[in-house]
Coordinates of C-alpha atoms and ligand atoms in Angstrom, one line a residue:
M1 CA 15.1 23.0 -4.9
G2 CA 15.3 21.9 -1.1
R3 CA 14.9 18.3 -0.1
Y4 CA 12.8 17.5 -2.7
R5 CA 9.9 19.1 -5.7
L6 CA 7.1 17.7 -6.9
R7 CA 6.3 17.6 -10.4
C8 CA 2.9 16.9 -12.6
L9 CA 3.1 13.8 -14.8
Q10 CA 0.7 15.3 -17.4
C11 CA 1.6 19.0 -17.8
N12 CA 5.2 18.3 -16.4
R13 CA 4.9 21.7 -14.2
I14 CA 7.2 22.3 -11.0
V15 CA 3.5 22.0 -8.3
Q16 CA 4.8 23.8 -4.7
D17 CA 4.2 21.4 -2.2
H18 CA 1.2 22.5 0.1
Y19 CA 0.3 18.9 0.8
T20 CA -0.4 19.1 -2.5
L21 CA -2.4 15.9 -4.4
G22 CA -2.2 17.5 -8.1
C23 CA -2.1 20.3 -9.6
H24 CA -5.4 21.5 -12.2
D25 CA -4.9 18.7 -14.6
N26 CA -6.1 14.8 -13.1
A27 CA -2.5 13.3 -13.5
L28 CA -0.4 12.2 -10.5
L29 CA 2.2 14.4 -9.5
R30 CA 6.1 13.0 -8.0
T31 CA 8.4 14.0 -6.1
E32 CA 12.3 14.6 -7.5
Y33 CA 14.4 14.2 -4.5
A34 CA 18.0 16.3 -4.0
E35 CA 19.4 13.5 -3.2
S36 CA 19.6 10.9 -6.9
R37 CA 22.1 9.3 -5.0
L38 CA 20.3 7.2 -1.9
T39 CA 22.7 7.3 1.5
L40 CA 20.6 5.9 4.4
K41 CA 20.5 7.7 7.1
N42 CA 21.4 6.7 10.7
L43 CA 17.8 7.3 12.1
P44 CA 14.8 4.5 13.0
G45 CA 13.2 2.3 11.3
I46 CA 11.1 3.9 7.5
W47 CA 13.3 6.7 8.6
K48 CA 16.8 6.0 7.0
F49 CA 14.9 6.2 4.1
H50 CA 14.7 9.7 4.8
D51 CA 16.7 10.7 1.2
W52 CA 13.6 9.8 -0.1
L53 CA 11.0 10.5 1.8
P54 CA 8.6 13.4 0.5
V55 CA 8.7 15.6 4.3
S56 CA 11.6 18.0 6.1
G57 CA 11.7 16.1 10.0
S58 CA 11.0 12.4 11.1
M59 CA 9.0 12.2 14.1
G60 CA 11.1 8.9 15.0
I61 CA 8.1 6.1 14.4
G62 CA 7.8 3.7 12.2
A63 CA 9.1 0.4 11.7
A64 CA 10.4 -0.7 8.1
P65 CA 10.3 -4.3 6.2
V66 CA 12.7 -6.7 6.4
T67 CA 14.3 -8.1 3.3
Y68 CA 15.8 -12.5 3.3
R69 CA 16.7 -14.4 0.5
S70 CA 14.0 -17.4 0.8
E71 CA 15.0 -21.1 2.1
G72 CA 11.8 -23.1 2.3
L73 CA 9.8 -21.4 -0.4
A74 CA 12.7 -20.5 -3.1
Q75 CA 13.2 -24.7 -3.3
E76 CA 9.3 -26.0 -3.8
L77 CA 9.1 -23.2 -6.8
G78 CA 12.8 -24.4 -7.4
L79 CA 13.5 -20.6 -7.8
H80 CA 17.4 -19.6 -6.7
N81 CA 17.7 -16.2 -6.3
L82 CA 13.8 -15.2 -4.7
Y83 CA 13.7 -13.0 -2.1
I84 CA 11.1 -12.1 0.4
S85 CA 10.2 -8.5 1.0
F86 CA 7.9 -8.9 5.1
S87 CA 5.4 -6.1 6.0
G88 CA 5.0 -7.8 9.2
Y89 CA 5.4 -8.4 12.5
L90 CA 7.9 -11.7 12.8
P91 CA 11.1 -11.0 15.5
E92 CA 13.3 -14.1 14.8
R93 CA 13.5 -12.2 11.3
G94 CA 13.7 -8.0 12.6
A95 CA 10.2 -7.2 11.2
F96 CA 9.0 -5.3 13.7
I97 CA 5.4 -3.6 12.1
K98 CA 2.8 -4.2 14.6
T99 CA -0.3 -3.4 12.2
C100 CA 0.7 -6.4 10.4
S101 CA 0.8 -4.7 7.2
F102 CA 2.6 -2.9 4.6
K103 CA 0.1 0.3 5.3
E104 CA 2.6 1.2 8.3
L105 CA 4.9 2.0 5.7
E106 CA 2.6 4.8 4.2
S107 CA 0.8 5.6 7.6
P108 CA 3.4 7.9 9.3
A109 CA 5.5 9.2 6.5
T110 CA 1.8 9.9 5.3
L111 CA 1.1 11.7 8.7
Q112 CA 4.7 13.7 9.5
R113 CA 4.0 15.2 5.4
S114 CA 0.6 16.6 6.6
I115 CA 1.6 17.7 10.3
E116 CA 4.2 19.9 8.3
H117 CA 1.6 21.4 5.9
G118 CA -0.7 22.5 8.9
N119 CA -2.0 21.7 12.2
K120 CA -5.6 19.8 10.4
T121 CA -7.6 16.8 12.1
F122 CA -6.3 13.6 9.4
V123 CA -9.3 11.1 7.8
V124 CA -8.2 8.1 6.5
S125 CA -11.0 5.8 5.1
S126 CA -10.4 2.1 4.8
A127 CA -10.9 -1.2 4.4
G128 CA -9.4 -2.2 8.1
N129 CA -5.2 -2.5 7.2
T130 CA -4.0 1.6 6.3
A131 CA -7.1 1.8 9.1
R132 CA -5.2 -0.2 11.6
A133 CA -1.7 1.6 10.5
F134 CA -2.9 4.8 10.7
A135 CA -4.9 4.4 13.9
Q136 CA -1.2 2.9 14.9
T137 CA 0.9 6.0 13.8
A138 CA -1.7 8.1 15.3
S139 CA -1.6 6.7 18.7
E140 CA 2.2 6.8 19.2
A141 CA 2.2 10.2 17.9
G142 CA -0.5 11.9 19.7
L143 CA -2.0 13.3 16.9
P144 CA -6.1 13.8 15.7
L145 CA -7.6 11.2 13.5
V146 CA -11.2 10.1 12.0
I147 CA -11.3 6.9 10.4
V148 CA -14.2 6.0 7.8
I149 CA -14.4 2.2 7.8
P150 CA -16.8 -0.4 6.2
V151 CA -18.9 -2.2 8.7
S152 CA -17.8 -5.4 7.6
C153 CA -14.2 -4.3 8.3
M154 CA -14.8 -3.3 11.3
Y155 CA -12.9 -6.2 12.9
R156 CA -9.9 -5.0 11.1
L157 CA -9.5 -2.0 13.5
W158 CA -7.7 -2.8 15.9
I159 CA -4.0 -1.4 18.0
T160 CA -0.8 -3.1 20.3
N161 CA -1.5 0.6 22.0
E162 CA -4.2 1.6 24.3
V163 CA -6.9 3.9 22.0
P164 CA -6.5 6.4 22.2
D165 CA -9.3 9.5 22.6
Q166 CA -8.5 11.7 20.0
V167 CA -9.1 9.0 17.4
R168 CA -12.7 9.1 16.2
V169 CA -14.5 6.1 14.0
I170 CA -16.9 6.3 11.8
A171 CA -18.1 2.8 10.1
V172 CA -20.4 2.7 6.6
D173 CA -23.6 0.1 5.9
G174 CA -21.8 -0.9 2.8
D175 CA -18.3 -1.3 0.5
Y176 CA -14.8 0.5 0.6
Y177 CA -15.7 2.6 -2.3
D178 CA -18.2 3.8 0.5
A179 CA -16.1 4.6 3.2
I180 CA -13.4 6.6 0.3
M181 CA -16.7 8.9 -0.9
L182 CA -17.7 9.8 2.9
G183 CA -14.3 10.2 4.1
D184 CA -13.6 12.6 1.0
R185 CA -16.5 14.9 2.5
I186 CA -14.7 14.6 5.8
G187 CA -12.1 15.5 4.5
S188 CA -13.5 19.3 2.5
I189 CA -14.2 20.3 6.3
D190 CA -12.9 23.2 7.7
G191 CA -9.7 22.0 9.6
F192 CA -10.1 18.6 8.3
R193 CA -7.7 17.0 5.2
S194 CA -8.3 13.4 3.6
E195 CA -5.5 11.0 2.9
G196 CA -5.6 11.4 -1.0
G197 CA -4.9 7.3 -1.7
A198 CA -3.1 7.1 -4.5
R199 CA -2.5 11.0 -5.1
N200 CA -0.6 11.5 -2.0
V201 CA 3.0 11.5 -3.2
A202 CA 3.4 10.7 0.9
R203 CA 1.4 7.4 0.9
R204 CA 3.6 6.5 -2.3
D205 CA 7.3 7.0 -1.6
G206 CA 6.5 5.0 1.6
M207 CA 5.4 2.2 0.4
G208 CA 8.3 2.0 -2.2
I209 CA 9.8 1.8 1.0
V210 CA 9.3 -1.7 0.3
M211 CA 11.7 -1.1 -2.9
L212 CA 14.7 0.9 -1.8
D213 CA 14.9 -1.6 1.5
A214 CA 15.1 -4.9 -0.9
V215 CA 17.7 -3.7 -3.6
L216 CA 20.0 -2.3 -0.5
R217 CA 19.5 -6.4 0.2
M218 CA 20.0 -8.2 -3.0
K219 CA 22.7 -5.0 -4.5
T220 CA 21.3 -4.7 -8.2
L221 CA 17.2 -4.5 -8.6
P222 CA 15.1 -7.5 -9.0
K223 CA 13.7 -8.7 -12.8
H224 CA 10.5 -9.4 -11.0
Y225 CA 8.1 -7.8 -8.8
F226 CA 5.2 -9.6 -7.5
Q227 CA 2.7 -7.9 -5.6
A228 CA -1.2 -9.0 -4.3
I229 CA -2.8 -5.0 -5.4
G230 CA -6.7 -3.7 -5.0
S231 CA -5.5 -0.1 -5.8
G232 CA -2.3 -0.6 -7.0
T233 CA -1.1 2.2 -5.6
G234 CA 2.1 -0.3 -4.1
G235 CA 2.9 -0.9 -7.7
I236 CA 2.9 2.6 -8.5
A237 CA 5.3 2.9 -5.5
A238 CA 7.7 0.3 -6.8
W239 CA 8.0 1.5 -10.8
E240 CA 9.0 5.2 -9.0
A241 CA 11.4 3.2 -6.9
S242 CA 13.0 1.5 -9.4
I243 CA 13.1 5.0 -11.4
R244 CA 15.3 6.2 -8.5
L245 CA 16.7 3.6 -8.1
I246 CA 18.1 3.0 -12.2
R247 CA 19.0 7.1 -12.4
D248 CA 21.0 6.5 -8.7
G249 CA 23.2 4.7 -10.5
R250 CA 24.5 1.2 -8.3
F251 CA 22.0 -1.0 -8.7
G252 CA 21.9 -1.2 -12.9
D253 CA 19.3 -0.4 -14.9
L254 CA 16.9 -3.1 -15.7
M255 CA 13.4 -2.0 -14.5
P256 CA 11.2 -4.5 -12.4
R257 CA 8.7 -6.4 -14.2
L258 CA 5.3 -6.1 -12.4
H259 CA 3.6 -9.1 -12.1
L260 CA 0.4 -7.4 -10.0
A261 CA -2.5 -10.2 -8.9
Q262 CA -5.9 -9.4 -8.0
S263 CA -8.7 -11.7 -6.5
A264 CA -11.0 -12.8 -8.8
P265 CA -13.9 -12.6 -9.7
F266 CA -13.5 -8.8 -8.6
A267 CA -10.5 -8.0 -10.2
P268 CA -11.4 -4.3 -12.6
I269 CA -7.4 -3.7 -13.0
F270 CA -7.3 -7.7 -14.2
N271 CA -9.9 -7.5 -17.3
A272 CA -8.5 -3.9 -18.6
W273 CA -5.2 -4.5 -18.3
A274 CA -6.2 -8.1 -20.0
G275 CA -8.7 -6.1 -22.3
N276 CA -5.8 -3.6 -23.4
R277 CA -7.9 -0.6 -22.0
R278 CA -5.3 2.1 -20.3
V279 CA -8.6 2.8 -18.3
I280 CA -11.0 1.0 -16.6
S281 CA -14.6 1.1 -18.4
P282 CA -17.5 -0.3 -17.0
E283 CA -17.5 -3.9 -18.1
D284 CA -14.6 -4.0 -16.4
V285 CA -15.9 -3.9 -12.7
P286 CA -17.9 -6.9 -11.9
D287 CA -20.6 -5.9 -9.3
K288 CA -20.2 -5.4 -6.1
S289 CA -22.3 -8.9 -5.3
M290 CA -18.8 -10.0 -6.3
I291 CA -16.6 -8.8 -3.5
K292 CA -18.3 -11.4 -1.1
E293 CA -16.6 -14.3 -3.6
T294 CA -13.4 -13.3 -3.5
Y295 CA -10.9 -15.0 -1.2
T296 CA -9.9 -11.0 0.9
D297 CA -11.9 -8.2 0.4
I298 CA -9.2 -5.9 1.3
L299 CA -8.4 -6.1 -3.0
S300 CA -11.2 -4.6 -3.9
N301 CA -11.6 -1.3 -5.4
R302 CA -14.2 -0.2 -7.3
N303 CA -12.6 2.6 -8.2
P304 CA -8.7 2.3 -8.5
P305 CA -6.1 4.9 -9.7
Y306 CA -5.5 2.8 -13.0
G307 CA -6.3 5.4 -16.1
I308 CA -4.7 8.0 -14.9
R309 CA -1.4 9.7 -15.6
G310 CA 2.1 7.9 -13.7
G311 CA -1.3 5.6 -12.4
V312 CA -1.3 1.9 -12.7
A313 CA -1.1 1.7 -16.1
D314 CA 1.6 3.4 -17.2
A315 CA 3.7 1.5 -14.1
L316 CA 2.7 -1.7 -16.3
A317 CA 3.2 -0.3 -19.9
E318 CA 6.4 1.1 -18.3
T319 CA 7.9 -2.4 -17.3
R320 CA 6.3 -4.5 -19.4
G321 CA 3.9 -5.3 -16.6
M322 CA 1.6 -8.7 -15.8
V323 CA -1.9 -8.4 -13.9
Y324 CA -3.4 -12.2 -12.9
A325 CA -6.9 -12.6 -11.3
I326 CA -6.0 -15.3 -9.0
E327 CA -8.9 -18.5 -7.9
N328 CA -10.1 -19.2 -4.6
D329 CA -8.4 -22.5 -4.7
E330 CA -5.2 -21.3 -5.5
A331 CA -4.9 -18.8 -2.9
R332 CA -5.6 -21.0 0.1
D333 CA -2.5 -23.1 -1.7
A334 CA -0.3 -20.5 -2.3
K335 CA -1.0 -19.4 1.2
R336 CA -0.7 -23.8 2.8
M337 CA 2.4 -23.7 0.6
F338 CA 4.0 -20.5 2.0
E339 CA 3.9 -21.3 5.9
D340 CA 4.6 -24.6 6.2
A341 CA 7.6 -23.7 3.7
E342 CA 8.8 -20.4 5.3
G343 CA 7.4 -20.3 9.0
V344 CA 5.0 -17.3 9.2
D345 CA 1.5 -16.6 9.3
I346 CA 0.5 -14.0 6.1
L347 CA -1.8 -11.7 5.7
R348 CA -4.4 -13.6 3.0
P349 CA -3.7 -10.6 0.5
A350 CA -0.3 -11.9 0.0
A351 CA -1.0 -14.9 -0.5
I352 CA -2.7 -13.9 -3.7
A353 CA 0.6 -12.8 -4.7
V354 CA 1.9 -15.9 -3.5
A355 CA -0.4 -17.3 -6.3
A356 CA 0.5 -15.6 -8.7
L357 CA 4.5 -16.7 -8.3
C358 CA 3.2 -20.0 -7.9
R359 CA 1.8 -19.6 -11.9
A360 CA 4.4 -17.7 -13.1
V361 CA 6.8 -20.3 -12.3
D362 CA 4.0 -23.0 -13.9
T363 CA 4.0 -20.5 -17.3
N364 CA 7.7 -20.2 -17.1
S365 CA 7.1 -16.4 -17.0
V366 CA 10.2 -16.3 -14.4
D367 CA 13.4 -18.2 -15.1
P368 CA 14.8 -20.2 -12.1
D369 CA 18.3 -18.0 -11.7
D370 CA 16.3 -14.8 -12.0
M371 CA 15.7 -12.2 -9.0
I372 CA 12.8 -11.8 -8.2
L373 CA 11.4 -10.2 -5.1
L374 CA 8.1 -11.4 -3.5
N375 CA 6.5 -8.5 -1.6
I376 CA 4.7 -10.5 1.2
T377 CA 2.6 -6.9 2.3
G378 CA 1.5 -8.6 5.1
G379 CA 1.8 -11.5 8.0
G380 CA 3.0 -12.7 11.3
L381 CA -0.5 -11.7 12.8
S382 CA -0.3 -15.0 14.8
R383 CA 2.9 -14.1 15.5
L384 CA 2.0 -10.8 17.0
K385 CA -0.6 -12.8 18.8
E386 CA 1.7 -14.3 20.9
D387 CA 3.4 -11.3 22.4
Y388 CA 0.7 -8.7 22.4
S389 CA -3.2 -8.6 22.6
P390 CA -4.7 -6.1 20.6
N391 CA -7.0 -2.7 21.1
H392 CA -10.1 -3.5 18.9
L393 CA -12.1 0.3 18.2
S394 CA -14.6 0.9 18.5
A395 CA -17.4 3.2 16.1
D396 CA -18.8 6.4 17.2
L397 CA -20.8 6.6 14.8
V398 CA -22.3 3.9 12.1
I399 CA -24.7 5.3 8.8
E400 CA -26.2 4.0 6.0
A401 CA -23.6 4.3 2.8
D402 CA -26.5 6.2 0.3
A403 CA -27.2 8.7 3.4
R404 CA -26.6 11.9 1.4
S405 CA -27.7 14.9 3.1
D406 CA -26.2 17.5 5.3
R407 CA -27.3 16.1 8.1
I408 CA -25.2 13.5 8.4
L409 CA -22.4 15.2 8.0
D410 CA -24.1 16.7 11.2
E411 CA -24.9 13.7 12.3
I412 CA -20.6 12.9 12.1
M413 CA -19.5 16.1 13.4
E414 CA -21.0 16.3 16.7
V415 CA -19.1 13.1 17.4
L416 CA -15.8 14.7 16.4
Ligands
PLP501 C1 -3.7 -2.8 0.2 C2 -3.2 -4.4 0.7 C3 -3.3 -4.4 -0.4 C4 -3.2 -4.0 -2.0 O1 -2.4 -2.7 -2.1 P1 -2.0 -1.5 -2.9 O2 -3.0 -0.3 -2.4 O3 -3.2 -2.0 -4.0 O4 -0.9 -1.9 -3.9 C5 -2.0 -5.5 -0.4 N1 -2.1 -6.2 0.7 C6 -2.8 -5.9 1.6 C7 -1.8 -6.9 2.9 C8 -2.8 -5.2 1.5 O5 -3.0 -4.3 2.9
ZN502 ZN1 -0.5 19.7 -14.8

């Protein structure tokens, strides 16, 4: 079977990988690796997990997360086995992710997979952190890239490298969902390729590294996994990595319970799960004007991969999962508590996960002795600025969200 193969989670067929994002039905594909036992490779960063990445080669670029046993926060919360997976910049703990979020676990594997399936210009839509990660990786690897991003998120678009000429930025006067729609249109033009979001196995298996790294450190699967979600792709990835780790056999057979947290009042996955719905219904999706009421717009995906086969609803069902809608004051308190207790700044979405953990402790959803993994999906930005000055990217073109005509694509082609 080679290193890996893809299986459709709906019709169960094996699908040839030509950078394939799905078969004829609407389900997710999942990677099946020839190596059922994970052996770390003597390669830098994330590439030591090469056994379980859907690629043949490795570009050698891309830092791994670090997992460490919490002392400060654990003590605050009265927990005895709290582990933190930190995706960000904190050299003191061996964390060197310079765009400061776990999106940089996805970008190297995804770009490597893309290179291996033809020479195309990669198109990524983002609310900021994904764009930053792909811009950083593409610039280090010298690859062409098109970024589609809401104007309101442009301030998040920087890298620590020189801004390279082969990266183009299209800013949309709209929200994240508008950027995704436009990105898909550009990605369908000849010579371009959309990243595919949750449908891209390289993105999910890249994010799954959080669980792999943590389990190797903890020597066992955790009983609980906490993460802030917008699309929930990281939650799916944690579940899929756990399936592989259980099959590996060395880390126990307990499937971690997913505790996924959204930012109220924009919490469609929370609403659907609380209403016992396996697909998101229109009533679950708040008006987009609610996004500005949230603690962080990073988590405001209007169309997450929830009801799709192999998606967030399946992940929650298979892990007896829980979903939280975190209020702004809870998030603020959690951020301060984490930063004081652990001595490093975190991004706002990560504070949403910390707040969910606080709630789980308050409601006895976790026991003090449970093995718990808290995914700090982003942090160390203040710490980074002591060592680097970020270079901001500027937009090559700004367009209206509801501009539908093909003239827009012509305009875009002129700057690409
Ligand atoms: C993207 C992002 C999330 C949410 O990830 P999902 O794709 O919903 O799993 C959480 N935190 C940070 C910092 C992010 O950038
Ligand atoms: Zn199928």
